[in-house]
Coordinates of C-alpha atoms and ligand atoms in Angstrom, one line a residue:
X1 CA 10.9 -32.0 26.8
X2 CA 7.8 -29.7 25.7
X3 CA 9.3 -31.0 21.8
X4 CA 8.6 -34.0 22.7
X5 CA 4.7 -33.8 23.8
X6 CA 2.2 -36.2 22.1
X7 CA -0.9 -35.2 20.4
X8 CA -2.2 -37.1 23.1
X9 CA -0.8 -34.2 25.4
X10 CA -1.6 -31.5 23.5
X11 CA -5.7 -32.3 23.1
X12 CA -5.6 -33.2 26.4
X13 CA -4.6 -29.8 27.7
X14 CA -6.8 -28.3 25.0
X15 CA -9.7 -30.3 26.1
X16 CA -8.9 -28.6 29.6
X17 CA -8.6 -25.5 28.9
X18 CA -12.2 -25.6 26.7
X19 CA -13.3 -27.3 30.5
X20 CA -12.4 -24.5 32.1
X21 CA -13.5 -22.2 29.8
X22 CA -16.8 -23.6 30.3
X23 CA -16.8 -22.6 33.8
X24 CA -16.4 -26.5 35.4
X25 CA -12.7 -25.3 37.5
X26 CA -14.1 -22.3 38.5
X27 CA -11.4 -22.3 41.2
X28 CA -8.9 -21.2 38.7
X29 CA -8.6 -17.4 39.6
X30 CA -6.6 -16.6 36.3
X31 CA -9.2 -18.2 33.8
X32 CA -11.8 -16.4 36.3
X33 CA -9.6 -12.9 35.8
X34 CA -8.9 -13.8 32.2
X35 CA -13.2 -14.4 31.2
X36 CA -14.1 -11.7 32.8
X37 CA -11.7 -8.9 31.0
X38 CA -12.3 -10.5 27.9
X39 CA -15.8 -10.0 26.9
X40 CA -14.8 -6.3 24.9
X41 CA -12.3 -7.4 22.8
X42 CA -12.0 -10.4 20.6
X43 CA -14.4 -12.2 22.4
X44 CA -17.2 -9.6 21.6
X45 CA -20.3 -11.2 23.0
X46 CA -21.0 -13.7 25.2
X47 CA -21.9 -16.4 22.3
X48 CA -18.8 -15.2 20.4
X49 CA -17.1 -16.1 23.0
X50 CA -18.4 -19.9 23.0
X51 CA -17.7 -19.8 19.3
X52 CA -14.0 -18.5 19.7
X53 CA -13.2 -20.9 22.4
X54 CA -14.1 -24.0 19.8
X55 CA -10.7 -26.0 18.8
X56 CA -10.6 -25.8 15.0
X57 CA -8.5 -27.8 12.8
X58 CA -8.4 -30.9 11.8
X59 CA -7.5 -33.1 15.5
X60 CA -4.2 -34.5 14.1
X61 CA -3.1 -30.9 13.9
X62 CA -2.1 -29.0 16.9
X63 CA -5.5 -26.4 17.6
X64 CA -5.3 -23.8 15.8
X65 CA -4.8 -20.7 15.7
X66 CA -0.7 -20.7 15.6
X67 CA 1.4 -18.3 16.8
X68 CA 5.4 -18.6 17.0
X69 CA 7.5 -16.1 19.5
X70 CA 10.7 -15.7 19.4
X71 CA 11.8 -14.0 22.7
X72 CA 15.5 -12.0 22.5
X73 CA 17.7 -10.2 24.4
X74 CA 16.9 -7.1 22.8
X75 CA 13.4 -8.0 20.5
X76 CA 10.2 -10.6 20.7
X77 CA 9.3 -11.6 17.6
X78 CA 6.1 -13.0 17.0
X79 CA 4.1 -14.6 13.7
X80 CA 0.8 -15.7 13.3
X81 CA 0.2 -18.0 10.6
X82 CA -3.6 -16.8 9.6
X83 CA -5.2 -19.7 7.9
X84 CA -7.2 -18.6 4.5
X85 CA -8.6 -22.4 3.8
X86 CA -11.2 -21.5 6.7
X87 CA -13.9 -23.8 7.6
X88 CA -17.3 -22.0 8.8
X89 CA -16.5 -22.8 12.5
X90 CA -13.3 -21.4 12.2
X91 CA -14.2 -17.8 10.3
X92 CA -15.3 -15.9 13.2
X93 CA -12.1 -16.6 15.1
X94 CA -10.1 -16.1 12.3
X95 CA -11.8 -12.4 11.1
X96 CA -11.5 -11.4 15.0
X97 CA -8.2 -11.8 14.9
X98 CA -7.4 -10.2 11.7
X99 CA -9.5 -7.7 13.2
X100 CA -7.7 -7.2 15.6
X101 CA -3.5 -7.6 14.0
X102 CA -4.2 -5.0 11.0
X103 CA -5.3 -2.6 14.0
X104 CA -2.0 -1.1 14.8
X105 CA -3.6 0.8 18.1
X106 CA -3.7 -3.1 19.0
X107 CA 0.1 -3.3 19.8
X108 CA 0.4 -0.8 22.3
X109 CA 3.3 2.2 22.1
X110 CA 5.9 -0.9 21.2
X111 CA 4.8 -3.0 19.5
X112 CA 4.8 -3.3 15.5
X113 CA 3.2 -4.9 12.9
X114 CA 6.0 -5.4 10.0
X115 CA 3.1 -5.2 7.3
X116 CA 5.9 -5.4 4.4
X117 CA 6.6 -8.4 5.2
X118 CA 3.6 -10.5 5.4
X119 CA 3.9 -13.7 3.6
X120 CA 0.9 -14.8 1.3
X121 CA 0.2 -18.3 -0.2
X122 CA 2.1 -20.6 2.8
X123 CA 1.5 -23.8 3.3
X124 CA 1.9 -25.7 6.5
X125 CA 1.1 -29.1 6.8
X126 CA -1.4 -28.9 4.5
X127 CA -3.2 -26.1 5.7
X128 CA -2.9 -22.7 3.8
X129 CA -2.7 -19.1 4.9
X130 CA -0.6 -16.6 5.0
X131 CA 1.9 -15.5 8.0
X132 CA 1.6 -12.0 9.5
X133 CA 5.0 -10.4 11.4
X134 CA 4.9 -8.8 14.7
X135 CA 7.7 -7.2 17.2
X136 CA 7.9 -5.6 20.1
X137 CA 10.8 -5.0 22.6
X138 CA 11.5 -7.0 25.0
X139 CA 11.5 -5.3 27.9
X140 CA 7.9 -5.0 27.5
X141 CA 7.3 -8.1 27.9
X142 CA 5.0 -7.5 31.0
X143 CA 2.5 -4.9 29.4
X144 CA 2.5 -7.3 26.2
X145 CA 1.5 -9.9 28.3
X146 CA -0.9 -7.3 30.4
X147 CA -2.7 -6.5 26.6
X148 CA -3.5 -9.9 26.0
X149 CA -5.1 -10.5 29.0
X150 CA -7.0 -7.4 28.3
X151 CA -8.4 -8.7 25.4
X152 CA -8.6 -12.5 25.9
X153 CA -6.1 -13.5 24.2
X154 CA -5.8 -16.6 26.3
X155 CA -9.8 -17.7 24.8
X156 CA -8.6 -17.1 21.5
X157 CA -4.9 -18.6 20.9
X158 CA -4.6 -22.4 21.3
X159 CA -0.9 -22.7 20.2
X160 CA 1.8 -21.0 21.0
X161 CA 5.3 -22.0 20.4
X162 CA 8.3 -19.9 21.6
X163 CA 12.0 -19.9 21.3
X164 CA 14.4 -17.8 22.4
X165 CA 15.6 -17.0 26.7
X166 CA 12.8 -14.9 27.1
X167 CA 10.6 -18.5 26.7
X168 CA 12.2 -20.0 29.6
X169 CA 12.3 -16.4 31.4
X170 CA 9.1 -15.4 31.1
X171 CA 7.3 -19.5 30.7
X172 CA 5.8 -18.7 34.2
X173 CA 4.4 -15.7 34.1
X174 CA 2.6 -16.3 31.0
X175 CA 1.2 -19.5 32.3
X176 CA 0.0 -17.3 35.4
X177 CA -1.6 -14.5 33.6
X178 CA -2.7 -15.6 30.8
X179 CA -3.2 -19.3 31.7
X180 CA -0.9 -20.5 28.5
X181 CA 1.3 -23.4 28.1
X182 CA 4.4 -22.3 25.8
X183 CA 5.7 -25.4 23.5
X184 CA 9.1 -24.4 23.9
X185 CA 11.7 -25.1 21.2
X186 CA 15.3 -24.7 20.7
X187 CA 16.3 -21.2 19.4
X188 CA 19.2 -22.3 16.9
X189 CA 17.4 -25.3 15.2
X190 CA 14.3 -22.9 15.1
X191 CA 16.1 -20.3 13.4
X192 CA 17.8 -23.0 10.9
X193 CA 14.5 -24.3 10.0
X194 CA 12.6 -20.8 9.6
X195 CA 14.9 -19.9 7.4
X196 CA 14.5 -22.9 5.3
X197 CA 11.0 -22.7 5.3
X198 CA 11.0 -18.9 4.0
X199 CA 13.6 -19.4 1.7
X200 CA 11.5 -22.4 -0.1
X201 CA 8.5 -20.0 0.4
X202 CA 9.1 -16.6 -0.9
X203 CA 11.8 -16.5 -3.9
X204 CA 12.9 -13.4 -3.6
X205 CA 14.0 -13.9 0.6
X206 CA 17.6 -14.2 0.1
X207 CA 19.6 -11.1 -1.7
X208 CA 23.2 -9.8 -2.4
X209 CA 24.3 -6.9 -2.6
X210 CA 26.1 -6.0 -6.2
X211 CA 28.3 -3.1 -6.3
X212 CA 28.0 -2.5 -2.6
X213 CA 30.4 0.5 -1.9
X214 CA 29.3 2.1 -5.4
X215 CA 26.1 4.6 -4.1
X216 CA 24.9 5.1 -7.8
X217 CA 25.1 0.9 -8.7
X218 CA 24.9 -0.9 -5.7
X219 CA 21.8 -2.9 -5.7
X220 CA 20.1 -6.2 -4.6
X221 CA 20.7 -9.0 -6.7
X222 CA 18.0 -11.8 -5.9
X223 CA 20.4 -14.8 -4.9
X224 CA 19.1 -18.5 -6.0
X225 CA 18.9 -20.4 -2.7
X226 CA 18.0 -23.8 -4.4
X227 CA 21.3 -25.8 -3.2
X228 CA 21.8 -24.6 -0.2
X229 CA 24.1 -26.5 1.9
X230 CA 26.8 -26.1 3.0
X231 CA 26.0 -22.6 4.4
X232 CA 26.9 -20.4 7.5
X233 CA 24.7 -18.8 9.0
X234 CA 25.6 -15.8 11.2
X235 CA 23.2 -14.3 13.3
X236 CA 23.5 -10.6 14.4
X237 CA 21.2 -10.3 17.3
X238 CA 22.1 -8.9 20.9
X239 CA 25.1 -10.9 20.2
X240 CA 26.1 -13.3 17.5
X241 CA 26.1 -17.0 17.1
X242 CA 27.9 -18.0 14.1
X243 CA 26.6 -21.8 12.8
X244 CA 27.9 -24.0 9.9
X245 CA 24.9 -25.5 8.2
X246 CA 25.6 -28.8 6.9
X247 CA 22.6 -30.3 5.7
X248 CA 19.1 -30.1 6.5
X249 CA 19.9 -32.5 9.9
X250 CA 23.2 -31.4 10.4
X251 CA 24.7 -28.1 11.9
X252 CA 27.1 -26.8 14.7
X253 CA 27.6 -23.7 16.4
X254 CA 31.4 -23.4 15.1
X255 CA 31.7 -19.0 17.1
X256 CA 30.0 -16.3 18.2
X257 CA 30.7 -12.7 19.8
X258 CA 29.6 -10.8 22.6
X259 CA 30.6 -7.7 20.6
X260 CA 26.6 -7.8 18.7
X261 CA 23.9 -5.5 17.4
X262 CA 23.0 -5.3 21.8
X263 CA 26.7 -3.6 21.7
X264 CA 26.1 -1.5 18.5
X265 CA 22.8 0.1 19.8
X266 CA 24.2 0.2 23.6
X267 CA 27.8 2.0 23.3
X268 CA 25.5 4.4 20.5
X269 CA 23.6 5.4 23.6
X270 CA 26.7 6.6 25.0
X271 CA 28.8 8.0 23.2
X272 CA 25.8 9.9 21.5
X273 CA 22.7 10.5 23.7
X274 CA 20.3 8.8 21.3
X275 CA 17.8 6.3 22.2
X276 CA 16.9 4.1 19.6
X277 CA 18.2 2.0 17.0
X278 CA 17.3 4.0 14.4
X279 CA 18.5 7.0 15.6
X280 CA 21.9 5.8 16.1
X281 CA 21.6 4.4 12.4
X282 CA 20.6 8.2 10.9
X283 CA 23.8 9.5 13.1
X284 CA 25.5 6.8 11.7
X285 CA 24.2 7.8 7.7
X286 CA 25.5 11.2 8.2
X287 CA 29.0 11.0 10.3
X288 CA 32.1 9.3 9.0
X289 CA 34.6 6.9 11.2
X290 CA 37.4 8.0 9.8
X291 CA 37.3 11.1 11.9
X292 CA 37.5 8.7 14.6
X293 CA 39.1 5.5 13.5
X294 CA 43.1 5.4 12.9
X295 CA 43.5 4.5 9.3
X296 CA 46.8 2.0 7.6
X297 CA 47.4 5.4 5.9
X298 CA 47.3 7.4 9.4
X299 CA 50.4 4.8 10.3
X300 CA 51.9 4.0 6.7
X301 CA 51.0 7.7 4.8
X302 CA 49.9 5.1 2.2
X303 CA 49.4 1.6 1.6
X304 CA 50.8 -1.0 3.5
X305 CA 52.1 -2.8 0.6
X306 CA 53.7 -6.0 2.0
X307 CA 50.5 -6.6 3.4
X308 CA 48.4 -5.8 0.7
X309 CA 46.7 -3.3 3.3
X310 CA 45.3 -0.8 1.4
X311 CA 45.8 3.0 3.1
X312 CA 41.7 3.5 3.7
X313 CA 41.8 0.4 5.9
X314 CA 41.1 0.6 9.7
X315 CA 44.1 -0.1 11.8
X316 CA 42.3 0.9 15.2
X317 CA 39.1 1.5 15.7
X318 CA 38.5 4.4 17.9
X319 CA 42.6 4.9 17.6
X320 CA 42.6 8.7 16.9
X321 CA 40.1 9.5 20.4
X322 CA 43.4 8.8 22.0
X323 CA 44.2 12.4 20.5
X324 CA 43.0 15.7 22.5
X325 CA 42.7 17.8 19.4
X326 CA 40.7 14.8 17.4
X327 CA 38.9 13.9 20.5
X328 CA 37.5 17.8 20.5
X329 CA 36.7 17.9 17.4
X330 CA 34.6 14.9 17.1
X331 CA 31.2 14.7 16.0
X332 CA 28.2 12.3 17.5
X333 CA 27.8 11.2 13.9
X334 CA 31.0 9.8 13.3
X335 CA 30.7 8.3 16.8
X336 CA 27.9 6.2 15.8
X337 CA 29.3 5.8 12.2
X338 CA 33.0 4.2 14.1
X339 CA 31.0 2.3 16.5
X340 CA 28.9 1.1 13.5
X341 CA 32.2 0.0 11.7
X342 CA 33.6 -1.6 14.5
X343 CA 30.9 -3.9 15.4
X344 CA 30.5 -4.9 11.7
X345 CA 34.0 -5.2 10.7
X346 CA 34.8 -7.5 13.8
X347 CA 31.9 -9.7 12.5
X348 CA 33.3 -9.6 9.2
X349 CA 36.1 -11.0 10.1
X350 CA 35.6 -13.7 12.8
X351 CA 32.5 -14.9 9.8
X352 CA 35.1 -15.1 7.6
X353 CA 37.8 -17.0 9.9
X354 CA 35.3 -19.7 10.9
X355 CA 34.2 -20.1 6.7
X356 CA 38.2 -21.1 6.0
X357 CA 38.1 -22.8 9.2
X358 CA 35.0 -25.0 7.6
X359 CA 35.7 -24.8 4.0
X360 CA 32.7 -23.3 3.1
X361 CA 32.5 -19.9 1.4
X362 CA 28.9 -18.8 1.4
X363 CA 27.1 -16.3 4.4
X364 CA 23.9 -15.8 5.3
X365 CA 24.1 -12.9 7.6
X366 CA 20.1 -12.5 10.0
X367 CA 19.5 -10.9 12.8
X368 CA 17.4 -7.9 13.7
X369 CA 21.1 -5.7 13.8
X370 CA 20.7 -5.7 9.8
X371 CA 17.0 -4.0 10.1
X372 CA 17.2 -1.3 7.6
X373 CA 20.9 -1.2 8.1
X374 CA 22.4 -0.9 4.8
X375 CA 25.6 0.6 5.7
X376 CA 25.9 -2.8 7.8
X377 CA 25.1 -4.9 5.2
X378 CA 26.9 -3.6 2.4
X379 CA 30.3 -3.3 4.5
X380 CA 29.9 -6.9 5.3
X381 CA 29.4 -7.6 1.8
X382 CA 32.8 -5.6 0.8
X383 CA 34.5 -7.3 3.4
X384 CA 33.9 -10.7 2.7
X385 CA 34.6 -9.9 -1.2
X386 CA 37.6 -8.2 -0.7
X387 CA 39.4 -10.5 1.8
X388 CA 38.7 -13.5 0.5
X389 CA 39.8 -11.9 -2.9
X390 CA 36.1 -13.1 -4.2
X391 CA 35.9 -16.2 -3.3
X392 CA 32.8 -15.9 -0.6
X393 CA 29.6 -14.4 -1.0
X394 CA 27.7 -12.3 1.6
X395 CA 24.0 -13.2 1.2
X396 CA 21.2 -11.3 3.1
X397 CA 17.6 -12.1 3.9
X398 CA 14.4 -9.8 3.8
X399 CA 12.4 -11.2 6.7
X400 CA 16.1 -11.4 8.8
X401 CA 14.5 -11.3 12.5
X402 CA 12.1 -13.5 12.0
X403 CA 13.0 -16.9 11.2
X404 CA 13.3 -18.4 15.1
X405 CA 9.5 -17.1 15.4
X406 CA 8.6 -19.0 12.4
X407 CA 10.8 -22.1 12.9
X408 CA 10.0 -23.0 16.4
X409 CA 6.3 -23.1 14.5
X410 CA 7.6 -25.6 12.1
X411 CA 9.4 -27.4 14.7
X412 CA 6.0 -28.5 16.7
X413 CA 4.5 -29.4 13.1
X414 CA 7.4 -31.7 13.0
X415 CA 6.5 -33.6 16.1
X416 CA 2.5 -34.4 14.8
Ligands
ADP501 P1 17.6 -10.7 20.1 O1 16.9 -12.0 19.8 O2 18.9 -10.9 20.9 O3 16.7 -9.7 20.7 P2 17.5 -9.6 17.4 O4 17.8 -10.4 16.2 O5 16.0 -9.3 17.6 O6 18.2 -10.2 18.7 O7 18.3 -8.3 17.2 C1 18.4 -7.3 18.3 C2 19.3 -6.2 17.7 O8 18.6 -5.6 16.6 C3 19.5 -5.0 18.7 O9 20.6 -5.2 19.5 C4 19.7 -3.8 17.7 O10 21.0 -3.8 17.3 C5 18.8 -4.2 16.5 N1 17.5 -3.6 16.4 C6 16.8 -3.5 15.2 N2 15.7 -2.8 15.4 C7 15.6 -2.5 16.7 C8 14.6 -1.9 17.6 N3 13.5 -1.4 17.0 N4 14.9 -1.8 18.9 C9 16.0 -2.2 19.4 N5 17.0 -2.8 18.7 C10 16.8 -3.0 17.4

């Protein structure tokens, strides 16, 4: 298993690559390809270019620079972890790529730097920096991988660890173009110990929502994360994998749903005509579900008081499109707004069954599906109030799509 490599591996292959570099396997067309587009970019001039293709770092550390990649369904993710405790041999590389990250014309028409984010004042095995956030979809995987060719990336980046399918997917091609061995990782204990790692890193990562349905009070309430476990963890990507966290060695992927964010944006697209994900959230802001949603009160006139159903309740989601008047008169917005519900309700619940299921009453809901999507997040937060009449908590993160990218980092330092 790549997990498994020894440091003996890894300088080996570094060593090779710096061979290569050097121009001893000049039979290897893709070095060849990758040298000679390189010398415009990062690599500026032709003694830069000796410079940036040095191994820095102490040896018992994997060469650095890092990077960590997360490749989705839907979204790559990728972090850098920018040292700031720079040697002088390392500087150069280190400004060039700064250079080259805070550029935004860098990332093509997709790609996108999440600035915000950017985590100062990290440590990673001993080494300081900060950590620098980076998406792009997907399905651009090909011109991503085209760009860093372009600009040498292959010269430049010694490590690079990935999680997620797209790391097995796209492994070869990567290795073909850009002449770059992924260490690949597993994408849940990635995201487990990214997580982790921000949480004990940046106080203020995990947050409740108080007063969610209230639009004057409801606020984020910084949540203190120092005794964690137990924990589930439910993570709204494409789809959702829903894991109860034990301990810091002990979790288990107790559900999941195909019914994700990939099924939020995708049935948007649609019903609605828009294209994006944040399109279908501002059609979302502005419609209302219960123009398309049938309502306990649409069946009951009222409560369902047995039950303890309260009238506002959906009983059927989509239920009154099976109406020609309501279907007629039914708006885009509150389309996206049901569709919205639907996905999020759904995720409420089966969160909630697998928390009695396990005993365990706090949520951490990640996943790229709560980008900007408050509506999302404060519904779940509702929900899992309400039904379990208070007794779980709903807790959020700020860097949500990013924690595989991080942790599959984390899990290399783990094997040196
Ligand atoms: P995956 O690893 O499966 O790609 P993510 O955690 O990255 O999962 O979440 C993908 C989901 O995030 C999409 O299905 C969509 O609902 C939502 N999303 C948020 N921002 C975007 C975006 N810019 N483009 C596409 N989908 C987005």
């Amino acid at each position: 298993m790549e997990a498994e490599r020894s440091k003996e591996e890894i300088q080996a292959e570094t060593t090779k690559r710096k061979t290569a570099e050097e121009g001893i396997e000049k039979d290897d067309k893709s070095t060849e390809e990758i040298k000679e587009s390189s010398t415009d970019n990062l690599e500026e001039t032709e003694s830069d270019q000796d410079e940036d293709s040095q191994v820095y770092g102490p040896p018992e550390l994997p060469p650095m620079p890092w990077f960590g990649m997360d490749i989705g369904g839907t979204l790559s993710k990728l972090v850098y972890f920018e040292p700031t405790d720079t040697s002088e041999t390392e500087q150069e590389t280190v400004t060039n790529i700064r250079r080259y990250l805070t550029n935004n014309l860098a990332y093509g028409e997709h790609g996108h730097r999440d600035g915000d984010k950017m985590l100062e004042n990290v440590t990673i095995k001993q080494r300081s920096g900060r950590i620098h956030f980076i998406r792009f979809p997907t399905s651009q995987m090909h011109a991503f991988i085209d760009l860093s060719k372009e600009k040498g990336m292959a010269h430049t980046v010694s490590t690079v660890c990935a999680t997620g399918g797209g790391a097995y997917k796209f492994e070869k091609d990567i290795y073909r173009e850009l002449n770059m061995k992924l260490y690949k990782f597993d994408e849940l204990d990635s995201l487990i110990s990214g997580l982790r790692f921000i949480a004990e890193n940046n106080r203020e990562e995990i947050y409740y929502w108080q007063d969610p349905l209230n639009e004057e009070k409801a606020h984020k309430e910084i949540y203190d994360f120092k005794d964690p476990y137990p924990y589930m963890l439910v993570n709204i990507g494409s789809g959702v994998s829903i894991l109860a966290v034990k301990s810091p060695t002990e979790h288990v992927r107790v559900s999941g749903t195909s019914l994700g964010g990939g099924t939020f944006l995708g049935l948007s697209r649609l019903l609605t005509g828009c294209t994006t994900f944040e399109e279908a959230l501002t059609l979302a802001a502005h419609g209302d579900n219960k123009n398309v949603d049938k309502l306990v009160k649409d069946i009951y006139g009222g409560d369902y008081e047995r039950f303890c159903l309260p009238g506002d309740i959906v009983a059927s989601s989509f239920g009154q499109m099976s109406f020609n008047e309501k279907l007629a008169s039914v708006k885009k917005e509150d389309l996206a707004r049901a569709t919205l519900m639907m996905i999020t309700n759904n995720i409420g619940s089966i969160a909630r069954l697998c928390c009695r299921g396990e005993g365990i009453d706090r949520v951490i809901f990640v996943g790229n599906f709560l980008r900007i999507n408050t509506i999302a997040m404060k519904s779940l937060a509702n929900a899992m109030e309400f039904w379990s009449g208070g007794a779980m908590k709903a807790l959020f993160c700020e860097h949500e799509g990013y924690f595989g990218a991080v942790g599959c980092l984390l899990e290399l330092m783990k094997t040196h």
